[in-house]
Short mmCIF file of C-alpha atoms in Angstrom, two decimals:
data_model
loop_
_atom_site.label_atom_id
_atom_site.label_comp_id
_atom_site.label_asym_id
_atom_site.label_seq_id
_atom_site.Cartn_x
_atom_site.Cartn_y
_atom_site.Cartn_z
CA MET A 1 -79.08 -84.73 -110.87
CA LEU A 2 -78.68 -81.53 -112.92
CA ARG A 3 -78.25 -83.35 -116.21
CA TYR A 4 -81.55 -85.46 -115.35
CA LEU A 5 -83.43 -82.44 -114.69
CA VAL A 6 -82.08 -80.70 -117.92
CA GLN A 7 -82.98 -83.76 -119.78
CA LYS A 8 -86.35 -83.82 -118.47
CA GLU A 9 -86.96 -80.27 -119.53
CA LEU A 10 -85.55 -80.72 -123.18
CA ARG A 11 -87.90 -83.87 -123.44
CA GLU A 12 -90.79 -81.77 -122.56
CA GLN A 13 -90.02 -78.38 -124.06
CA ILE A 14 -88.14 -79.49 -127.33
CA PHE A 15 -88.18 -83.09 -128.11
CA SER A 16 -91.99 -83.27 -127.43
CA LEU A 17 -94.64 -82.96 -130.45
CA LYS A 18 -95.61 -79.59 -129.07
CA GLY A 19 -92.07 -78.34 -129.02
CA VAL A 20 -91.25 -79.44 -132.66
CA ILE A 21 -94.53 -77.87 -133.74
CA LEU A 22 -93.51 -74.78 -132.11
CA LEU A 23 -90.08 -74.90 -133.81
CA THR A 24 -91.65 -75.52 -137.19
CA ILE A 25 -93.62 -72.57 -136.88
CA VAL A 26 -90.57 -70.40 -135.94
CA ALA A 27 -88.92 -72.12 -138.99
CA LEU A 28 -91.79 -71.23 -141.15
CA MET A 29 -91.55 -67.55 -139.99
CA PHE A 30 -87.80 -67.35 -140.66
CA SER A 31 -88.27 -68.82 -144.13
CA GLY A 32 -91.12 -66.13 -144.95
CA LEU A 33 -88.78 -63.38 -143.76
CA SER A 34 -86.01 -64.73 -145.74
CA TYR A 35 -88.11 -64.96 -148.92
CA SER A 36 -89.27 -61.46 -148.39
CA PHE A 37 -85.67 -60.23 -148.49
CA ILE A 38 -85.29 -61.63 -151.96
CA GLY A 39 -88.90 -61.74 -153.28
CA ILE A 40 -90.39 -58.24 -152.24
CA LYS A 41 -89.08 -55.37 -154.12
CA GLU A 42 -89.17 -52.89 -151.14
CA VAL A 43 -87.58 -55.28 -148.71
CA SER A 44 -84.88 -56.36 -151.31
CA SER A 45 -83.57 -52.82 -151.38
CA PHE A 46 -82.12 -53.46 -147.98
CA SER A 47 -78.44 -53.55 -147.73
CA GLN A 48 -77.11 -57.08 -146.57
CA ALA A 49 -75.89 -55.69 -143.37
CA SER A 50 -79.64 -54.42 -142.81
CA VAL A 51 -80.73 -57.89 -143.94
CA ILE A 52 -78.63 -59.50 -141.37
CA GLY A 53 -79.62 -56.93 -138.55
CA THR A 54 -83.35 -57.23 -139.40
CA PHE A 55 -83.24 -61.04 -139.17
CA MET A 56 -81.28 -61.21 -135.92
CA LYS A 57 -83.98 -58.81 -134.18
CA VAL A 58 -86.63 -61.27 -135.36
CA VAL A 59 -84.62 -64.25 -133.81
CA LEU A 60 -83.87 -62.38 -130.63
CA GLY A 61 -87.55 -61.26 -130.28
CA PHE A 62 -89.08 -64.84 -130.92
CA GLY A 63 -86.27 -66.80 -128.98
CA MET A 64 -86.33 -64.43 -126.03
CA LEU A 65 -90.24 -64.31 -125.74
CA MET A 66 -90.43 -68.15 -125.90
CA SER A 67 -87.67 -68.67 -123.35
CA ILE A 68 -89.29 -66.27 -120.87
CA ILE A 69 -92.57 -67.67 -121.13
CA VAL A 70 -91.41 -71.20 -120.67
CA ALA A 71 -89.14 -69.99 -117.72
CA ALA A 72 -92.18 -68.15 -116.14
CA SER A 73 -94.35 -70.97 -116.01
CA SER A 74 -91.56 -73.51 -115.00
CA ILE A 75 -91.75 -73.46 -111.33
CA ALA A 76 -95.02 -71.89 -110.75
CA SER A 77 -96.68 -74.72 -112.77
CA GLU A 78 -94.93 -77.19 -110.51
CA LYS A 79 -96.65 -75.50 -107.51
CA GLU A 80 -100.01 -75.57 -109.13
CA GLN A 81 -99.73 -79.13 -109.91
CA GLY A 82 -98.49 -79.86 -106.55
CA THR A 83 -95.20 -81.55 -107.95
CA LEU A 84 -92.90 -79.19 -106.50
CA GLU A 85 -92.99 -80.54 -103.02
CA SER A 86 -92.04 -83.93 -104.42
CA LEU A 87 -89.17 -82.33 -106.51
CA MET A 88 -87.78 -80.60 -103.30
CA LEU A 89 -87.85 -83.80 -101.36
CA VAL A 90 -85.44 -85.37 -103.89
CA PRO A 91 -82.00 -85.16 -102.36
CA MET A 92 -80.83 -82.36 -104.34
CA HIS A 93 -79.88 -78.65 -103.66
CA GLN A 94 -82.57 -75.97 -104.48
CA ARG A 95 -80.01 -74.30 -106.61
CA THR A 96 -79.95 -77.52 -108.86
CA LEU A 97 -83.52 -77.40 -109.42
CA VAL A 98 -83.60 -73.61 -110.37
CA ALA A 99 -80.60 -74.37 -112.73
CA GLY A 100 -82.31 -77.06 -114.32
CA LYS A 101 -85.29 -74.96 -114.91
CA TRP A 102 -83.28 -72.12 -116.15
CA ILE A 103 -81.08 -74.19 -118.57
CA GLY A 104 -84.35 -75.96 -119.79
CA ALA A 105 -85.95 -72.50 -120.83
CA MET A 106 -82.48 -71.44 -122.18
CA ALA A 107 -82.45 -74.43 -124.26
CA ILE A 108 -85.25 -73.10 -126.38
CA TRP A 109 -83.09 -70.01 -127.39
CA ILE A 110 -80.23 -72.13 -127.96
CA VAL A 111 -82.08 -74.37 -130.36
CA ILE A 112 -83.82 -71.43 -132.20
CA SER A 113 -80.49 -69.81 -132.40
CA ILE A 114 -78.94 -72.90 -133.99
CA MET A 115 -81.89 -73.14 -136.31
CA ALA A 116 -81.28 -69.51 -137.38
CA ILE A 117 -77.63 -70.32 -138.42
CA PRO A 118 -78.34 -71.67 -141.88
CA TYR A 119 -80.56 -68.80 -142.63
CA LEU A 120 -77.85 -66.44 -141.50
CA LEU A 121 -75.15 -68.21 -143.40
CA VAL A 122 -77.11 -67.68 -146.61
CA LEU A 123 -78.09 -64.11 -145.89
CA GLY A 124 -74.59 -63.05 -144.80
CA TYR A 125 -72.79 -64.70 -147.69
CA GLY A 126 -69.83 -62.61 -148.87
CA THR A 127 -70.13 -59.92 -146.24
CA GLY A 128 -67.34 -61.35 -144.11
CA LEU A 129 -69.81 -60.84 -140.94
CA TYR A 130 -69.94 -64.47 -140.03
CA GLY A 131 -67.64 -63.84 -136.81
CA THR A 132 -69.74 -60.81 -135.75
CA MET A 133 -73.08 -62.69 -136.34
CA LEU A 134 -71.97 -65.57 -134.09
CA LEU A 135 -70.51 -63.19 -131.48
CA TYR A 136 -73.78 -61.28 -131.57
CA LEU A 137 -76.11 -64.39 -131.42
CA PHE A 138 -74.28 -66.40 -128.83
CA GLY A 139 -72.75 -63.54 -126.94
CA PHE A 140 -74.94 -60.38 -126.50
CA ALA A 141 -78.21 -61.95 -127.63
CA THR A 142 -77.43 -65.03 -125.41
CA LEU A 143 -76.53 -62.76 -122.39
CA ALA A 144 -79.74 -60.85 -122.90
CA THR A 145 -81.92 -63.76 -123.07
CA GLY A 146 -80.16 -65.52 -120.15
CA ALA A 147 -80.66 -62.44 -117.97
CA PHE A 148 -84.37 -62.05 -118.92
CA THR A 149 -84.99 -66.02 -118.47
CA ALA A 150 -83.29 -65.46 -115.00
CA VAL A 151 -85.84 -62.70 -114.15
CA ALA A 152 -88.80 -64.93 -115.44
CA THR A 153 -87.52 -68.02 -113.34
CA GLY A 154 -87.24 -65.63 -110.32
CA LEU A 155 -90.76 -64.52 -110.84
CA SER A 156 -91.92 -67.91 -111.36
CA MET A 157 -90.51 -68.70 -107.94
CA LEU A 158 -92.13 -65.73 -106.06
CA VAL A 159 -95.48 -65.93 -107.75
CA GLN A 160 -97.97 -68.93 -106.80
CA SER A 161 -99.72 -69.17 -110.16
CA SER A 162 -97.96 -69.75 -113.60
CA ARG A 163 -100.67 -67.44 -115.24
CA ASN A 164 -99.56 -64.61 -112.81
CA ALA A 165 -95.94 -65.35 -113.37
CA VAL A 166 -96.40 -65.31 -117.31
CA MET A 167 -98.34 -62.12 -117.11
CA LEU A 168 -95.74 -60.32 -114.99
CA THR A 169 -92.98 -61.38 -117.10
CA ILE A 170 -94.59 -60.32 -120.33
CA ALA A 171 -95.44 -57.00 -118.63
CA LEU A 172 -91.84 -56.49 -117.68
CA PHE A 173 -90.72 -57.66 -121.26
CA LEU A 174 -93.01 -55.05 -122.44
CA ILE A 175 -91.83 -52.33 -120.27
CA VAL A 176 -88.13 -52.71 -121.46
CA ALA A 177 -89.38 -53.00 -124.95
CA LEU A 178 -91.15 -49.81 -124.80
CA PRO A 179 -88.74 -47.83 -126.90
CA LEU A 180 -89.37 -50.22 -129.87
CA PHE A 181 -92.97 -48.83 -129.87
CA MET A 182 -91.88 -45.08 -129.38
CA GLY A 183 -91.78 -42.52 -132.06
CA THR A 184 -88.34 -41.14 -132.68
CA THR A 185 -89.33 -37.69 -131.05
CA PHE A 186 -90.41 -39.44 -127.77
CA LYS A 187 -87.49 -41.79 -127.80
CA LYS A 188 -84.82 -38.81 -127.91
CA THR A 189 -86.55 -36.67 -125.35
CA GLY A 190 -87.17 -36.84 -121.47
CA PHE A 191 -88.71 -40.06 -120.24
CA GLY A 192 -88.38 -41.84 -123.67
CA SER A 193 -84.81 -41.06 -123.77
CA ILE A 194 -84.01 -42.51 -120.23
CA ILE A 195 -85.89 -45.67 -121.12
CA ASP A 196 -84.05 -46.02 -124.47
CA HIS A 197 -80.84 -45.55 -122.90
CA SER A 198 -81.33 -47.75 -119.93
CA SER A 199 -83.44 -50.64 -121.48
CA PRO A 200 -81.24 -53.79 -122.03
CA LEU A 201 -83.40 -54.92 -124.67
CA SER A 202 -83.03 -51.51 -126.56
CA THR A 203 -79.29 -51.83 -126.06
CA VAL A 204 -78.94 -55.21 -127.54
CA ILE A 205 -81.36 -54.49 -130.60
CA ASN A 206 -79.45 -51.27 -131.31
CA LEU A 207 -76.28 -53.31 -131.23
CA THR A 208 -77.47 -54.88 -134.57
CA LYS A 209 -77.09 -51.74 -136.26
CA GLU A 210 -73.68 -50.73 -134.66
CA LEU A 211 -72.28 -54.25 -135.36
CA PHE A 212 -73.39 -55.06 -138.87
CA LEU A 213 -73.65 -51.64 -140.50
CA ASN A 214 -71.37 -49.41 -138.65
CA LYS A 215 -68.78 -52.31 -138.03
CA TRP A 216 -68.16 -51.62 -134.42
CA THR A 217 -65.26 -53.39 -132.90
CA TRP A 218 -65.79 -55.97 -130.22
CA GLY A 219 -64.51 -53.61 -127.60
CA GLN A 220 -66.85 -50.81 -128.75
CA ALA A 221 -69.72 -53.26 -128.73
CA MET A 222 -68.77 -54.26 -125.08
CA LEU A 223 -68.70 -50.64 -124.03
CA GLY A 224 -71.80 -49.89 -125.71
CA SER A 225 -73.51 -52.66 -123.82
CA LEU A 226 -72.99 -51.70 -120.33
CA SER A 227 -76.42 -51.59 -119.39
CA LEU A 228 -76.90 -55.01 -120.65
CA PHE A 229 -74.17 -56.27 -118.33
CA VAL A 230 -75.45 -54.31 -115.45
CA PHE A 231 -79.02 -55.80 -116.08
CA ALA A 232 -77.55 -59.46 -116.37
CA VAL A 233 -75.79 -59.00 -112.93
CA LEU A 234 -79.00 -57.85 -111.45
CA ALA A 235 -81.22 -60.40 -113.13
CA PHE A 236 -79.03 -63.21 -111.58
CA LEU A 237 -79.05 -61.49 -108.04
CA PHE A 238 -82.68 -61.28 -108.40
CA LEU A 239 -82.79 -65.08 -109.28
CA ARG A 240 -80.57 -65.71 -106.25
CA TYR A 241 -83.03 -63.60 -103.80
CA ALA A 242 -86.13 -65.50 -105.24
CA MET A 243 -84.41 -68.96 -104.72
CA LYS A 244 -84.12 -68.08 -101.01
CA LYS A 245 -87.78 -67.22 -101.03
CA LEU A 246 -88.99 -70.42 -102.79
CA SER A 247 -91.60 -71.81 -100.52
CA LEU A 248 -93.31 -75.14 -100.59
CA LEU A 249 -96.81 -73.53 -100.51
CA GLY A 250 -99.11 -75.03 -103.08
CA GLY A 251 -100.52 -73.09 -106.15
CA GLU A 252 -103.51 -70.84 -106.02
CA MET B 1 -110.67 1.69 -181.03
CA ASN B 2 -107.49 -0.18 -181.87
CA MET B 3 -105.55 2.20 -179.64
CA LYS B 4 -107.68 1.35 -176.82
CA LYS B 5 -107.32 -2.34 -177.20
CA VAL B 6 -103.57 -1.72 -177.29
CA LEU B 7 -103.56 0.19 -174.20
CA ALA B 8 -105.80 -2.35 -172.48
CA VAL B 9 -103.58 -5.28 -173.33
CA THR B 10 -100.54 -3.34 -172.36
CA PHE B 11 -102.15 -2.42 -168.99
CA PHE B 12 -103.14 -5.98 -168.44
CA PHE B 13 -99.50 -7.19 -169.34
CA LEU B 14 -98.17 -4.61 -166.85
CA MET B 15 -100.49 -5.80 -164.07
CA LEU B 16 -99.18 -9.43 -164.63
CA CYS B 17 -95.60 -8.13 -164.64
CA GLY B 18 -96.33 -6.29 -161.34
CA GLN B 19 -97.68 -9.47 -159.77
CA SER B 20 -94.86 -11.61 -160.61
CA VAL B 21 -92.42 -9.01 -159.32
CA GLN B 22 -94.41 -8.99 -156.17
CA ALA B 23 -94.22 -12.68 -156.04
CA ALA B 24 -90.58 -12.95 -156.51
CA GLU B 25 -89.68 -11.30 -153.24
CA PRO B 26 -85.84 -11.34 -152.42
CA GLN B 27 -85.04 -14.62 -150.56
CA THR B 28 -84.54 -14.32 -146.72
CA LEU B 29 -82.14 -17.36 -146.53
CA SER B 30 -80.22 -18.96 -149.02
CA VAL B 31 -78.60 -22.69 -149.08
CA ASP B 32 -75.77 -23.87 -151.14
CA LEU B 33 -74.96 -27.52 -151.09
CA LEU B 34 -71.28 -27.62 -151.11
CA SER B 35 -70.70 -31.38 -150.93
CA PRO B 36 -71.51 -34.14 -152.19
CA ASN B 37 -71.91 -33.20 -155.99
CA GLU B 38 -73.01 -36.62 -157.23
CA MET B 39 -72.86 -40.05 -155.43
CA ASN B 40 -72.68 -43.39 -156.64
CA SER B 41 -72.10 -45.87 -153.84
CA ALA B 42 -73.10 -49.05 -152.11
CA PRO B 43 -75.27 -49.25 -148.93
CA GLY B 44 -73.94 -48.50 -145.54
CA ILE B 45 -71.84 -45.48 -146.62
CA HIS B 46 -71.67 -42.55 -144.25
CA VAL B 47 -71.57 -39.12 -145.75
CA ASN B 48 -71.14 -35.66 -144.31
CA VAL B 49 -73.41 -33.35 -146.30
CA LYS B 50 -71.78 -29.81 -146.36
CA ALA B 51 -74.06 -26.75 -146.85
CA LYS B 52 -73.66 -22.96 -146.51
CA VAL B 53 -76.71 -21.17 -145.22
CA THR B 54 -76.73 -17.39 -145.94
CA ASN B 55 -79.01 -14.72 -144.42
CA GLN B 56 -79.52 -12.54 -147.38
CA THR B 57 -81.51 -9.79 -145.69
CA ASP B 58 -80.33 -6.86 -143.72
CA GLN B 59 -81.83 -7.90 -140.51
CA THR B 60 -80.79 -10.65 -138.10
CA ILE B 61 -82.81 -13.89 -138.20
CA GLN B 62 -83.00 -15.87 -135.28
CA ASP B 63 -83.71 -19.64 -134.66
CA VAL B 64 -82.49 -20.78 -137.95
CA MET B 65 -82.18 -24.64 -138.57
CA ALA B 66 -81.36 -26.77 -141.52
CA TYR B 67 -82.06 -30.36 -142.44
CA ILE B 68 -81.73 -33.02 -145.01
CA THR B 69 -84.59 -34.03 -147.48
CA LEU B 70 -84.24 -37.14 -149.38
CA GLY B 71 -86.50 -37.77 -152.34
CA ASN B 72 -86.88 -41.45 -153.28
CA LEU B 73 -87.23 -41.14 -157.30
CA SER B 74 -88.01 -45.01 -157.64
CA LYS B 75 -90.73 -45.05 -155.13
CA HIS B 76 -91.87 -41.33 -155.48
CA MET B 77 -91.70 -40.59 -152.09
CA THR B 78 -89.81 -38.74 -149.40
CA VAL B 79 -87.73 -40.90 -147.12
CA ASN B 80 -88.06 -41.29 -143.45
CA LEU B 81 -84.64 -40.39 -142.26
CA GLU B 82 -84.57 -42.14 -139.03
CA ASP B 83 -83.28 -45.29 -140.70
CA PHE B 84 -80.52 -43.09 -142.22
CA SER B 85 -79.60 -41.68 -138.87
CA ALA B 86 -80.27 -38.25 -140.41
CA ASP B 87 -83.64 -37.26 -139.06
CA GLN B 88 -82.23 -34.55 -136.69
CA ALA B 89 -82.08 -30.96 -137.87
CA VAL B 90 -78.89 -28.95 -137.09
CA VAL B 91 -79.72 -25.81 -135.21
CA ILE B 92 -77.67 -22.80 -136.57
CA GLY B 93 -79.26 -20.35 -134.15
CA THR B 94 -78.73 -16.64 -134.99
CA LEU B 95 -77.69 -15.28 -138.44
CA LYS B 96 -76.90 -11.80 -138.53
CA ALA B 97 -77.39 -9.68 -141.63
CA ASN B 98 -75.64 -11.26 -144.71
CA GLU B 99 -73.88 -13.73 -142.49
CA SER B 100 -73.11 -17.18 -143.74
CA LYS B 101 -72.49 -20.29 -141.76
CA THR B 102 -71.18 -23.69 -143.13
CA ILE B 103 -73.03 -26.82 -141.52
CA GLU B 104 -72.35 -30.55 -141.62
CA LEU B 105 -75.35 -32.94 -141.80
CA PRO B 106 -74.17 -36.57 -141.32
CA ILE B 107 -76.23 -39.27 -143.21
CA GLN B 108 -75.85 -42.94 -143.74
CA PHE B 109 -77.26 -44.43 -146.82
CA VAL B 110 -78.77 -47.92 -145.92
CA TYR B 111 -81.22 -48.66 -148.63
CA VAL B 112 -80.65 -49.40 -152.42
CA SER B 113 -82.34 -46.64 -154.55
CA GLU B 114 -82.21 -43.65 -156.61
CA TYR B 115 -82.58 -40.51 -154.43
CA TYR B 116 -82.31 -36.79 -154.72
CA LEU B 117 -80.83 -34.99 -151.88
CA TYR B 118 -81.23 -31.46 -150.62
CA VAL B 119 -80.85 -29.23 -147.55
CA THR B 120 -83.58 -26.99 -146.51
CA ALA B 121 -83.16 -24.01 -144.04
CA MET B 122 -85.82 -22.47 -142.14
CA SER B 123 -86.41 -20.16 -139.13
CA SER B 124 -89.16 -20.10 -136.64
CA GLU B 125 -89.38 -16.26 -137.29
CA LEU B 126 -90.19 -16.43 -140.98
CA PRO B 127 -92.62 -18.31 -143.03
CA VAL B 128 -90.44 -18.58 -145.95
CA ILE B 129 -88.16 -21.58 -146.33
CA SER B 130 -85.28 -22.18 -148.55
CA SER B 131 -83.91 -25.30 -150.14
CA SER B 132 -80.45 -26.02 -151.84
CA GLN B 133 -80.28 -27.34 -155.26
CA ALA B 134 -80.73 -31.23 -155.26
CA VAL B 135 -77.93 -33.66 -155.98
CA PRO B 136 -78.63 -37.21 -157.37
CA VAL B 137 -77.67 -40.12 -155.23
CA HIS B 138 -77.41 -43.54 -156.53
CA ILE B 139 -77.01 -46.39 -153.83
CA VAL B 140 -76.26 -49.32 -155.77
CA SER B 141 -76.66 -53.10 -154.31
CA ASN B 142 -73.43 -54.87 -153.53
CA SER B 143 -75.46 -57.78 -152.25
CA HIS B 144 -73.91 -61.32 -152.61
CA ILE B 145 -77.41 -63.02 -151.60
CA ASN B 146 -77.80 -66.11 -153.58
CA PRO B 147 -81.61 -66.75 -154.00
CA THR B 148 -81.01 -70.32 -154.88
CA ALA B 149 -79.20 -70.87 -151.50
CA ILE B 150 -82.00 -68.87 -149.79
CA ASN B 151 -84.74 -71.08 -151.41
CA THR B 152 -83.00 -74.21 -150.44
CA VAL B 153 -82.73 -73.10 -146.69
CA MET B 154 -86.19 -71.68 -146.59
CA ILE B 155 -87.64 -74.86 -147.81
CA GLY B 156 -85.30 -77.44 -146.28
CA MET B 157 -85.44 -76.09 -142.61
CA PRO B 158 -89.28 -76.42 -142.26
CA ALA B 159 -89.43 -79.62 -144.18
CA LEU B 160 -86.61 -81.35 -141.84
CA LEU B 161 -88.82 -80.37 -138.90
CA LEU B 162 -91.99 -81.43 -140.64
CA LEU B 163 -90.33 -84.86 -141.14
CA ILE B 164 -89.41 -84.90 -137.39
CA ILE B 165 -93.01 -84.29 -136.53
CA CYS B 166 -94.06 -87.00 -138.89
CA GLY B 167 -91.41 -89.44 -137.04
CA ILE B 168 -92.74 -88.60 -133.59
CA VAL B 169 -96.27 -89.30 -134.69
CA VAL B 170 -95.71 -92.48 -136.23
CA ARG B 171 -93.41 -93.59 -133.14
CA ARG B 172 -96.41 -92.74 -131.00
CA TYR B 173 -98.89 -94.43 -133.24
CA GLN B 174 -96.49 -97.66 -133.19
CA ARG B 175 -96.35 -97.62 -129.40
CA ARG B 176 -100.01 -97.28 -128.92
CA LYS B 177 -100.64 -100.25 -131.31
CA VAL B 178 -98.03 -102.42 -129.29
CA ILE B 179 -99.82 -101.46 -125.90
#
């Protein structure tokens, strides 16, 4: 049943015309960014490690945002369309339904990550960082995206309309992304410092510099990502809590 | 008459000298850049810039701090040192009369360019700031990026996806035709 659900999600989100157009836009953006690394004088002064780090941040930002938006609307939209009831009448565990939705949203991240690999191979050529790039992309970045997608799926179950679920998810994303918009002074003092050190998104983004430029070992990276691991545990606990609260009430 | 002119010129000259002597007050702080001397390296290198800050006055100066400044000669601008992890000043604190302190300021060069690096010291008590001599820093690219490979991927990937879009559209069209 899980396999059927995942296939359905993949058909709708990735192998549909809408999905491929979205992926083409992402590919065009990756291409534009790659071109700027060799074609624009100012950007071409970046070191190769900085180039990889910058590219990774863009992959993470786009992939994560797309996955969480899809996750946020996944169950809430079923409620709105009145199809959740029929889905829940199918003899399958509620957990299977939620897992199917979560995997479907995560598939977007996985496809975007796979699409990024050829770009990373040419941008990271000769640096000896291929292993680190894969560890980052399919380890830390996937964990962060998985955790955020779990929160978005949870919100989608608790909120009755997909619009509200998406809005709440984006608001949450912006809160954890706050350090990215803050100036250096604010980021290093008081409230800004607290958010910067506790934000899982900040952790996973700062990790690009530590891994690619400062050549952190895997152990150092694990220790430096404690807030990310804690967030991942909390995110899946929240998903479990939301699953228990999933009701058959129709959408708004 | 000539004597008057000579006196006037001499007086004017002395006035000028007096002014320049007044302008060249003894420095309150001096900064000596101990290391590095000159740098040629690839991006990514960490350097601990060593500098000696001396209080040249006979009085204690409080709240002294020192920081790095990096001038980019290629772009004619000063560099935002946040990217170089060197935006934080080192707080030296109080410097007694004629006391010196050696400080270390870490910096990581991340971008390729020609720079001039120097250290500046200042105190909240004094309006006068002092900078060290500048050292040239050449950060040279060690990039292995192959533009041809980049061009291939950046054209190939969207082209492949566009082909898939065309495939989907054609398939849909054929299905409708059958129905």
